[in-house]
PDB file of C-alpha atoms in Angstrom:
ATOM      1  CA  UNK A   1     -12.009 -13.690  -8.551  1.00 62.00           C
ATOM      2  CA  UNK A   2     -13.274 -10.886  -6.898  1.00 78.00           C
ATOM      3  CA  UNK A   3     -11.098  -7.875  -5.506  1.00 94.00           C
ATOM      4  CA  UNK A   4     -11.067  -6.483  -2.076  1.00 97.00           C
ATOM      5  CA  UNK A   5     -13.941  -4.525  -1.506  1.00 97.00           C
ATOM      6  CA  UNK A   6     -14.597  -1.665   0.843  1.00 98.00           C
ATOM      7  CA  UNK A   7     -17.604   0.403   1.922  1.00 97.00           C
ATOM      8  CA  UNK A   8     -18.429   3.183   2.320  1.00 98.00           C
ATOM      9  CA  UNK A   9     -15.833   4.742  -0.046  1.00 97.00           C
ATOM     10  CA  UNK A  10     -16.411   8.032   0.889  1.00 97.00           C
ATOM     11  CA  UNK A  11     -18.039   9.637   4.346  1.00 97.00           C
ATOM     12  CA  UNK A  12     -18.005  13.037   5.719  1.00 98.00           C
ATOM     13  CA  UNK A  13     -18.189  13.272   9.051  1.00 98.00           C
ATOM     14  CA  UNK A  14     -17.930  16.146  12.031  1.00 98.00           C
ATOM     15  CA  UNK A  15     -14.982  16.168  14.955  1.00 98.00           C
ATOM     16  CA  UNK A  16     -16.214  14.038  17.496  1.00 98.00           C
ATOM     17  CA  UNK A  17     -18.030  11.809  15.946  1.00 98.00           C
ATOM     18  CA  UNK A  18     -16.960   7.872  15.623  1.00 98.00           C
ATOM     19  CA  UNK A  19     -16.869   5.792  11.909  1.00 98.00           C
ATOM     20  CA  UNK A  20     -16.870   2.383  10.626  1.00 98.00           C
ATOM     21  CA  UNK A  21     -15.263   1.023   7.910  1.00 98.00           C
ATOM     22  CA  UNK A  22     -15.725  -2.384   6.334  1.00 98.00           C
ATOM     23  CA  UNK A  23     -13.532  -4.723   4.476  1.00 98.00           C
ATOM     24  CA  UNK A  24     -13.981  -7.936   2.333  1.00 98.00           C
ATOM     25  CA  UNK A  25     -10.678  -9.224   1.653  1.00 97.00           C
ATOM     26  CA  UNK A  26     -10.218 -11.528  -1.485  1.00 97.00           C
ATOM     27  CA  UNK A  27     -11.926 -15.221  -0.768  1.00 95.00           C
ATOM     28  CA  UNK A  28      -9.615 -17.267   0.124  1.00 93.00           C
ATOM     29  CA  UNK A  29      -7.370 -14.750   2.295  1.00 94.00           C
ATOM     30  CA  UNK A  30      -6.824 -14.768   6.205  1.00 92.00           C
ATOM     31  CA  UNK A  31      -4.538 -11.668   6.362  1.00 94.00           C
ATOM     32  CA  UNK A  32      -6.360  -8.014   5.977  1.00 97.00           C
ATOM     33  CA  UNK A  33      -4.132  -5.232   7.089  1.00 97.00           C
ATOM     34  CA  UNK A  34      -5.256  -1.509   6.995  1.00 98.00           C
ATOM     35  CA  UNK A  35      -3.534   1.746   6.367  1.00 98.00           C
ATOM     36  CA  UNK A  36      -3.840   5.233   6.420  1.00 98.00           C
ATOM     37  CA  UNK A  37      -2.769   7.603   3.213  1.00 97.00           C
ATOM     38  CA  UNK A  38      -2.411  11.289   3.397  1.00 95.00           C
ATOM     39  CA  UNK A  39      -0.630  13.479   1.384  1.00 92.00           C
ATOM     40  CA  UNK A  40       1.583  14.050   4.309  1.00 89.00           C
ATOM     41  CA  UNK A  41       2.755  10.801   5.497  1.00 92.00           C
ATOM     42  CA  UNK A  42       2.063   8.787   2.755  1.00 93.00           C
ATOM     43  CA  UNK A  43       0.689   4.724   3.446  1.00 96.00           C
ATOM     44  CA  UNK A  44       1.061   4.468   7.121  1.00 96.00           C
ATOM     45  CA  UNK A  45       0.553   0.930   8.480  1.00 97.00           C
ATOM     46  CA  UNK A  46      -2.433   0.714  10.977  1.00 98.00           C
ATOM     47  CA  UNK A  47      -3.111  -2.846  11.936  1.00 95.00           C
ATOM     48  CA  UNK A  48      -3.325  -6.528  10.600  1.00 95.00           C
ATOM     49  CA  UNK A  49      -5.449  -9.206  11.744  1.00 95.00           C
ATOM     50  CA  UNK A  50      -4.935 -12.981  10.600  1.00 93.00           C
ATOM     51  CA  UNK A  51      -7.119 -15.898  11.219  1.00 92.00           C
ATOM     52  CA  UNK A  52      -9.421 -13.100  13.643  1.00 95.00           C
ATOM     53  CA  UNK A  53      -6.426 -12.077  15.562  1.00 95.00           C
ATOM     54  CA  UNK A  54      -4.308  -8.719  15.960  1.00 95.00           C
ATOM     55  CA  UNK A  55      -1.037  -9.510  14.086  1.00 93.00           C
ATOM     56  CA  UNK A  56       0.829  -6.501  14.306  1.00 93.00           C
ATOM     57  CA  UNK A  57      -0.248  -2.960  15.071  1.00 95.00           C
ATOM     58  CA  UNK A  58       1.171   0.216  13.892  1.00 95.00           C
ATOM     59  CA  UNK A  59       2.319   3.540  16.092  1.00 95.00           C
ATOM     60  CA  UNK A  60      -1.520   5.195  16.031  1.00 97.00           C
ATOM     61  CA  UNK A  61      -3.611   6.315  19.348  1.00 97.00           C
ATOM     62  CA  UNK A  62      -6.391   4.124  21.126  1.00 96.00           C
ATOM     63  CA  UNK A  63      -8.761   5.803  18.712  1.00 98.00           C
ATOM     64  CA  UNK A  64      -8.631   3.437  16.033  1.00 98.00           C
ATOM     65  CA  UNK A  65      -9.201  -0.451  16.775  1.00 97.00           C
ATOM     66  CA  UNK A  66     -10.523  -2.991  14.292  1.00 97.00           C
ATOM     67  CA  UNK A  67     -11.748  -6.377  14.464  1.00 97.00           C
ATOM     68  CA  UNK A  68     -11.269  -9.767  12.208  1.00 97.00           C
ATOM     69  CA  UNK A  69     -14.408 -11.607  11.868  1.00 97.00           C
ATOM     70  CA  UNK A  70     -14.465 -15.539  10.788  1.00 95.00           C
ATOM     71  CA  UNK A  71     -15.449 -14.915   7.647  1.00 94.00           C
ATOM     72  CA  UNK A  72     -12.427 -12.922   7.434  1.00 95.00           C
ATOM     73  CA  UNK A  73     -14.086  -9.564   6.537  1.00 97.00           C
ATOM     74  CA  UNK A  74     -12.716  -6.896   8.904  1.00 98.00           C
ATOM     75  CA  UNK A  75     -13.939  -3.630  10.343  1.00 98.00           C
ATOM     76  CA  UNK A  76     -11.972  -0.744  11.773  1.00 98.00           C
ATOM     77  CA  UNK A  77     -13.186   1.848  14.007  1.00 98.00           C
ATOM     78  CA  UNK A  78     -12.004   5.248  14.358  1.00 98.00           C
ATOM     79  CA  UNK A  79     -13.186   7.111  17.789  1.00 97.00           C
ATOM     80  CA  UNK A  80     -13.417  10.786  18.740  1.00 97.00           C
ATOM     81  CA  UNK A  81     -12.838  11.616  14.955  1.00 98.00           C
ATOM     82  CA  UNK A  82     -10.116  14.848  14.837  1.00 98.00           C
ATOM     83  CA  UNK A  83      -9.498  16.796  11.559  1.00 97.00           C
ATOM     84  CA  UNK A  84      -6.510  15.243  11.306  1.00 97.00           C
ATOM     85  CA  UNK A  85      -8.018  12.002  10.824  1.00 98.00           C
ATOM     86  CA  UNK A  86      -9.457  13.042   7.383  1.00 98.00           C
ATOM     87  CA  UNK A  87      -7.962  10.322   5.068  1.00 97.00           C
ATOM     88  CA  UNK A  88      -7.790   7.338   2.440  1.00 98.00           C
ATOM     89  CA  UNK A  89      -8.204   4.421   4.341  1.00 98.00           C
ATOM     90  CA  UNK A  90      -7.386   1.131   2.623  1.00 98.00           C
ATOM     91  CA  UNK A  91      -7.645  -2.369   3.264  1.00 98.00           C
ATOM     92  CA  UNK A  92      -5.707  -4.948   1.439  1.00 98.00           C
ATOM     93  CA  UNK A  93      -5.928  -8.683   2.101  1.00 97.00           C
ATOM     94  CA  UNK A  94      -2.907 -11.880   1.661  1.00 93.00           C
ATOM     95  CA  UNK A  95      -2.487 -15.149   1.986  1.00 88.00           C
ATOM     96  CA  UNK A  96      -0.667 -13.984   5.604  1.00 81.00           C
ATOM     97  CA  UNK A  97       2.956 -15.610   4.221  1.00 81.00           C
ATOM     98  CA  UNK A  98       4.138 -12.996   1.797  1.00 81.00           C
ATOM     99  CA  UNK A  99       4.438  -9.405   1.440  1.00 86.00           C
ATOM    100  CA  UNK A 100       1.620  -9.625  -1.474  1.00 92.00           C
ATOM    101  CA  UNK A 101      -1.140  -7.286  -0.746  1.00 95.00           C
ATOM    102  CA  UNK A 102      -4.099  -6.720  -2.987  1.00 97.00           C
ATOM    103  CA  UNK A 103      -5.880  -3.384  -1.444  1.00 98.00           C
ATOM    104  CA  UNK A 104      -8.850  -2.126  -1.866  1.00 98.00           C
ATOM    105  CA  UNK A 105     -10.078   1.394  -3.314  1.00 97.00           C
ATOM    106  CA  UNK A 106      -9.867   2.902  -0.040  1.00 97.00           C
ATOM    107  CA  UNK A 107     -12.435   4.428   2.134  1.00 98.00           C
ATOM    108  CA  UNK A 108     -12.037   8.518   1.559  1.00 97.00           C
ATOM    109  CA  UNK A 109     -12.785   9.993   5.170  1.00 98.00           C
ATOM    110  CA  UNK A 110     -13.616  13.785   5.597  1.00 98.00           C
ATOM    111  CA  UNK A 111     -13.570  14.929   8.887  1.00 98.00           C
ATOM    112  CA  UNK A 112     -15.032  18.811   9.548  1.00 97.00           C
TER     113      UNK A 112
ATOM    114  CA  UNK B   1      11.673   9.215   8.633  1.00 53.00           C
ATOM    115  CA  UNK B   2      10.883   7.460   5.519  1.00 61.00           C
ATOM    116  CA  UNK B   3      13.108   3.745   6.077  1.00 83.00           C
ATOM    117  CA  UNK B   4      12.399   3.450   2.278  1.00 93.00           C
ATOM    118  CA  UNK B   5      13.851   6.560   0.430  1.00 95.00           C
ATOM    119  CA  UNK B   6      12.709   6.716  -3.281  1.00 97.00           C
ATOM    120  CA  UNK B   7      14.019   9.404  -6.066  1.00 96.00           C
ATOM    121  CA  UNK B   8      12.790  10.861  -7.562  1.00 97.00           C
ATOM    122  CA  UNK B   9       9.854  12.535  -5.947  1.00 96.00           C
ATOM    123  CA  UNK B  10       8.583  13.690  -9.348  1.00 97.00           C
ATOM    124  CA  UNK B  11       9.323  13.112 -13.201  1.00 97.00           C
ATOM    125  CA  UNK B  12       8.013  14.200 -16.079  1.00 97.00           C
ATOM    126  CA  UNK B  13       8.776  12.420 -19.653  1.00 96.00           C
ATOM    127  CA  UNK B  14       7.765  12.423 -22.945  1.00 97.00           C
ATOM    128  CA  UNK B  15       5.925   9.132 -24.507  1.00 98.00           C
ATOM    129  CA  UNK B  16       8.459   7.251 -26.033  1.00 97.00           C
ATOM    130  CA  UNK B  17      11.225   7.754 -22.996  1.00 98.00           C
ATOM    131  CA  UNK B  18      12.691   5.507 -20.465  1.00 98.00           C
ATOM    132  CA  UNK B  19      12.925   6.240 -16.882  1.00 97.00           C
ATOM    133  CA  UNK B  20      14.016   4.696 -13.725  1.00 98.00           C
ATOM    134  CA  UNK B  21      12.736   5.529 -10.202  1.00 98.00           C
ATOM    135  CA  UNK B  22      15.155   4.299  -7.342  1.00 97.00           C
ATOM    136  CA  UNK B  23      13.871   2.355  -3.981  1.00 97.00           C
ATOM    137  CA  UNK B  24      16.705   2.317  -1.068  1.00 96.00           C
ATOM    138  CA  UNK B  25      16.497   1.267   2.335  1.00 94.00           C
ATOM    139  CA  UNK B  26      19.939   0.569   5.355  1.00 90.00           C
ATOM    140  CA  UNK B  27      16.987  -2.612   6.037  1.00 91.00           C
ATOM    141  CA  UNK B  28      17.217  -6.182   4.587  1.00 93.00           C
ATOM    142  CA  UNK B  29      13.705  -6.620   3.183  1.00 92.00           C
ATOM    143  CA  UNK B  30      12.897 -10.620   2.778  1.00 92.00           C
ATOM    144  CA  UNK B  31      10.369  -9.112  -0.042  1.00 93.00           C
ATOM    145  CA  UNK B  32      10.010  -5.925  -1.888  1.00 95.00           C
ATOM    146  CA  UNK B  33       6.692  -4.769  -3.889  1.00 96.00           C
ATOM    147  CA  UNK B  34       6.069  -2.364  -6.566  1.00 97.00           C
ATOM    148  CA  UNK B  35       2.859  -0.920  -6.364  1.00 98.00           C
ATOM    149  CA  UNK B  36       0.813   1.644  -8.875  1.00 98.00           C
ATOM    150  CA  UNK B  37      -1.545   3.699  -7.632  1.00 97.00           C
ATOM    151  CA  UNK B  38      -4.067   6.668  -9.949  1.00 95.00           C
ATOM    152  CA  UNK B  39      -5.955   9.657  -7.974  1.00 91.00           C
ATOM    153  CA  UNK B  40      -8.569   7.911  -5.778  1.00 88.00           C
ATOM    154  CA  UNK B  41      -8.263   4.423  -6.448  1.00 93.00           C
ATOM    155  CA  UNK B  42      -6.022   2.036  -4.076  1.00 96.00           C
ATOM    156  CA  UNK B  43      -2.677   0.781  -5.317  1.00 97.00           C
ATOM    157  CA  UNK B  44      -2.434  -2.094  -7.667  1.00 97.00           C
ATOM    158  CA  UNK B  45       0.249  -4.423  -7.079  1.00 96.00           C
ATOM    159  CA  UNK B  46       3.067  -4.877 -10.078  1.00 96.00           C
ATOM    160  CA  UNK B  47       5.607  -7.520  -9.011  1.00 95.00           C
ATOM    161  CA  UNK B  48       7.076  -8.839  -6.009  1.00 94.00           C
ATOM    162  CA  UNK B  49      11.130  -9.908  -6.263  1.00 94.00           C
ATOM    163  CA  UNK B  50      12.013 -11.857  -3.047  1.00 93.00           C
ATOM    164  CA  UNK B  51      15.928 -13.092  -3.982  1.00 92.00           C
ATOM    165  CA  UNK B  52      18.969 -10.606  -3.802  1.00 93.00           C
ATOM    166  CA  UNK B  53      20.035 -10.113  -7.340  1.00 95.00           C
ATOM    167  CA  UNK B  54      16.271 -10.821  -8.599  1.00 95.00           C
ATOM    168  CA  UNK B  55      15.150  -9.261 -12.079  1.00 97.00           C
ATOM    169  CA  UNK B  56      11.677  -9.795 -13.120  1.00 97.00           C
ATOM    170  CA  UNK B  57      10.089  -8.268 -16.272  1.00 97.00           C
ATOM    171  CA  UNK B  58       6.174  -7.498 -16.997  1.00 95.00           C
ATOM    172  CA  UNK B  59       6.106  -6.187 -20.909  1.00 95.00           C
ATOM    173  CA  UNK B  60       7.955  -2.642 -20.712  1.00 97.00           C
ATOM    174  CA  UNK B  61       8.799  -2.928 -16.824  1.00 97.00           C
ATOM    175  CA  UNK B  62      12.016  -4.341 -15.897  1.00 97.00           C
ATOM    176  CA  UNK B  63      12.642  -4.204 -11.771  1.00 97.00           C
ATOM    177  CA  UNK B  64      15.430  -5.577 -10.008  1.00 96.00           C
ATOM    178  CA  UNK B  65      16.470  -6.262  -6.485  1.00 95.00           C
ATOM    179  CA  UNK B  66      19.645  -5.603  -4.985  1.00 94.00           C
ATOM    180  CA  UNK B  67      21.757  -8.572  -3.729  1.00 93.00           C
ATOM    181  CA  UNK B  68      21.639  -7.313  -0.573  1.00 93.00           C
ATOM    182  CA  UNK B  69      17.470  -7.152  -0.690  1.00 92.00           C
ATOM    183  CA  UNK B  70      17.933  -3.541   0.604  1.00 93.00           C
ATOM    184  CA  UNK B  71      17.309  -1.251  -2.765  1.00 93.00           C
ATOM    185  CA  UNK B  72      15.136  -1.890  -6.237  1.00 96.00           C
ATOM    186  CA  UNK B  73      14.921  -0.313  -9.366  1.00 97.00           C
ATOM    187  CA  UNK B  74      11.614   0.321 -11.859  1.00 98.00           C
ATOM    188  CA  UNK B  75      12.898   0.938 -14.760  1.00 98.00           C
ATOM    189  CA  UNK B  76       9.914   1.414 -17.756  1.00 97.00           C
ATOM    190  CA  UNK B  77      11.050   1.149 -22.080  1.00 98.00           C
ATOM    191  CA  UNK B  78       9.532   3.855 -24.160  1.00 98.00           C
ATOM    192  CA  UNK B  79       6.754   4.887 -21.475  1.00 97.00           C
ATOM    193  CA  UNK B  80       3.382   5.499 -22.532  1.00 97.00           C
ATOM    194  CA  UNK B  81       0.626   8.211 -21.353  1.00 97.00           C
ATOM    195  CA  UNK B  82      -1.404   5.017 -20.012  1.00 95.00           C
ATOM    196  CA  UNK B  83       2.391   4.349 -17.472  1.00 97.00           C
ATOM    197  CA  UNK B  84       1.356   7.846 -15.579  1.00 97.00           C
ATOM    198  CA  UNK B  85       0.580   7.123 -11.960  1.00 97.00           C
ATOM    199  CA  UNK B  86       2.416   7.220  -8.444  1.00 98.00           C
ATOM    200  CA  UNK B  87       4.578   4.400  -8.292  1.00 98.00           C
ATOM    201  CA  UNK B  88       5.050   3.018  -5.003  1.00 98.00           C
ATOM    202  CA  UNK B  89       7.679   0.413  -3.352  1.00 97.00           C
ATOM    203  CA  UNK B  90       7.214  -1.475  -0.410  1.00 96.00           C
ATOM    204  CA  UNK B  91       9.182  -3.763   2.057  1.00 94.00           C
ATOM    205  CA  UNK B  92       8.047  -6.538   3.566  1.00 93.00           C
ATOM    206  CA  UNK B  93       9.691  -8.758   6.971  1.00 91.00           C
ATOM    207  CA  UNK B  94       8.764 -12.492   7.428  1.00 89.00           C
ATOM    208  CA  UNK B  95       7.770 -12.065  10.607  1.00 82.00           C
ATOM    209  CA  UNK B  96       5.502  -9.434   9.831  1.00 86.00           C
ATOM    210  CA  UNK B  97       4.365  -9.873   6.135  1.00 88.00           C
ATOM    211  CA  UNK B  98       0.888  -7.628   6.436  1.00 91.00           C
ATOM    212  CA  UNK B  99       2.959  -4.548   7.872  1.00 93.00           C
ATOM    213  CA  UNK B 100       4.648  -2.941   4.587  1.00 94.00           C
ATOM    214  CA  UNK B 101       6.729  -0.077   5.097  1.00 94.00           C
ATOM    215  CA  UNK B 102       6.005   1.906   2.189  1.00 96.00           C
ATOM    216  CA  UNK B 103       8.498   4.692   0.428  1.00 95.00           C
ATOM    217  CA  UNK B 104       6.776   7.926  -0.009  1.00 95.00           C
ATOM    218  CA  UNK B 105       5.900   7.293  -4.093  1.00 96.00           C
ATOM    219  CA  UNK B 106       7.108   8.723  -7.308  1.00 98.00           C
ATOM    220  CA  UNK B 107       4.896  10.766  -9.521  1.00 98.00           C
ATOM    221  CA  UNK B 108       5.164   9.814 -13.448  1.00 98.00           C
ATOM    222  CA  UNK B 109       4.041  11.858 -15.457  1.00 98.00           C
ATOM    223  CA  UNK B 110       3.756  10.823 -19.427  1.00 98.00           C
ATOM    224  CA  UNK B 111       2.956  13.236 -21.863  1.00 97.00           C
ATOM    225  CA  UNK B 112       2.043  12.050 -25.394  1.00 96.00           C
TER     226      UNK B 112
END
């Protein structure tokens, strides 16, 4: 069975500027949920979509949004990029009833 | 503030040692993961104990959950070099299972 798979995995990109990321949860999976990891502040919950719908969202500005397709691939956008936003982001998909998540290797964002 | 506190931050062990890295939270958890995770890769998912009192073993990896599903243990026999990685735990609600709160990691270090 195929993992979670994420592209690009890494980007650089300049303040101001806006990036996509994309997300192919494992088949079978409705949930994908997306988080931020910095050396800072550690995993930091972003979002989760089930079944194409926001689930829960997690205490980040306007600036980042994402979106659940039917195929249950995901996207999330970041807007307006800061230098703070430079980051692993990674995806992880689940069955949406349990706390299992598989993730992804994570999108490495450079912002400059 | 971290609602999962782990300790250590950092340990450092010969091959051949046991160690135990500590997961406590003041929250009930209905499930608690243990993640791995190596430089640049996305964490890899170990076990998930769901009932207070819970002890689940994968070869040299013995975790528990406390009855009260608010702390966990990791505790790993006569580590290897191959064990070195950040070890992560995170808590999961049922009314909320794609939003893990994540502690901030352990670092394990095995040297042979």
């Amino acid at each position: 069975k195929a993992g979670v798979t994420q592209t690009p995995r890494y980007l650089i990109k300049t303040r101001g500027q806006q990036v996509t990321l994309s997300c192919s949860p494992i088949s079978g999976h409705r949930s994908v949920s997306w988080y931020q990891q910095t050396p800072g502040q550690g995993l930091q919950f972003l979002f989760e979509y089930f079944s194409e719908t926001q689930r829960n969202k997690g205490n980040f500005p306007g600036r980042f949004s994402g979106r659940q397709f039917s195929n249950s691939r995901s996207e999330m956008n970041v807007s307006t990029l800061e230098l703070g936003d430079s980051a692993l982001y990674l995806c992880a998909s689940g069955q949406g009833w349990s706390g299992e998540l598989f993730f992804g290797e994570g999108s490495r964002l450079t912002v400059l | 503030t971290q609602l999962l506190e782990q300790s250590p931050q950092f340990l450092s062990i010969q091959e051949g040692e046991n160690l135990t890295v500590y997961c406590n939270s003041s929250s009930v958890f209905s499930s608690l993961q243990w993640y791995r995770q190596e430089p640049g890769e996305g964490p890899v998912l170990l076990v998930t104990v769901v009932t207070g009192g819970e002890v689940k073993k994968l070869k040299r990896l013995t975790f528990q959950f406390g009855d009260a599903r608010k702390d966990s243990s990791l505790h790993i026999t006569a580590a290897q070099p191959g064990d070195t990685g950040l070890y992560l735990c995170a808590g999961a609600w049922r009314d909320s299972w794609g939003k893990l709160q994540f502690g901030a990691g352990t670092q394990v270090v095995v040297t042979p």
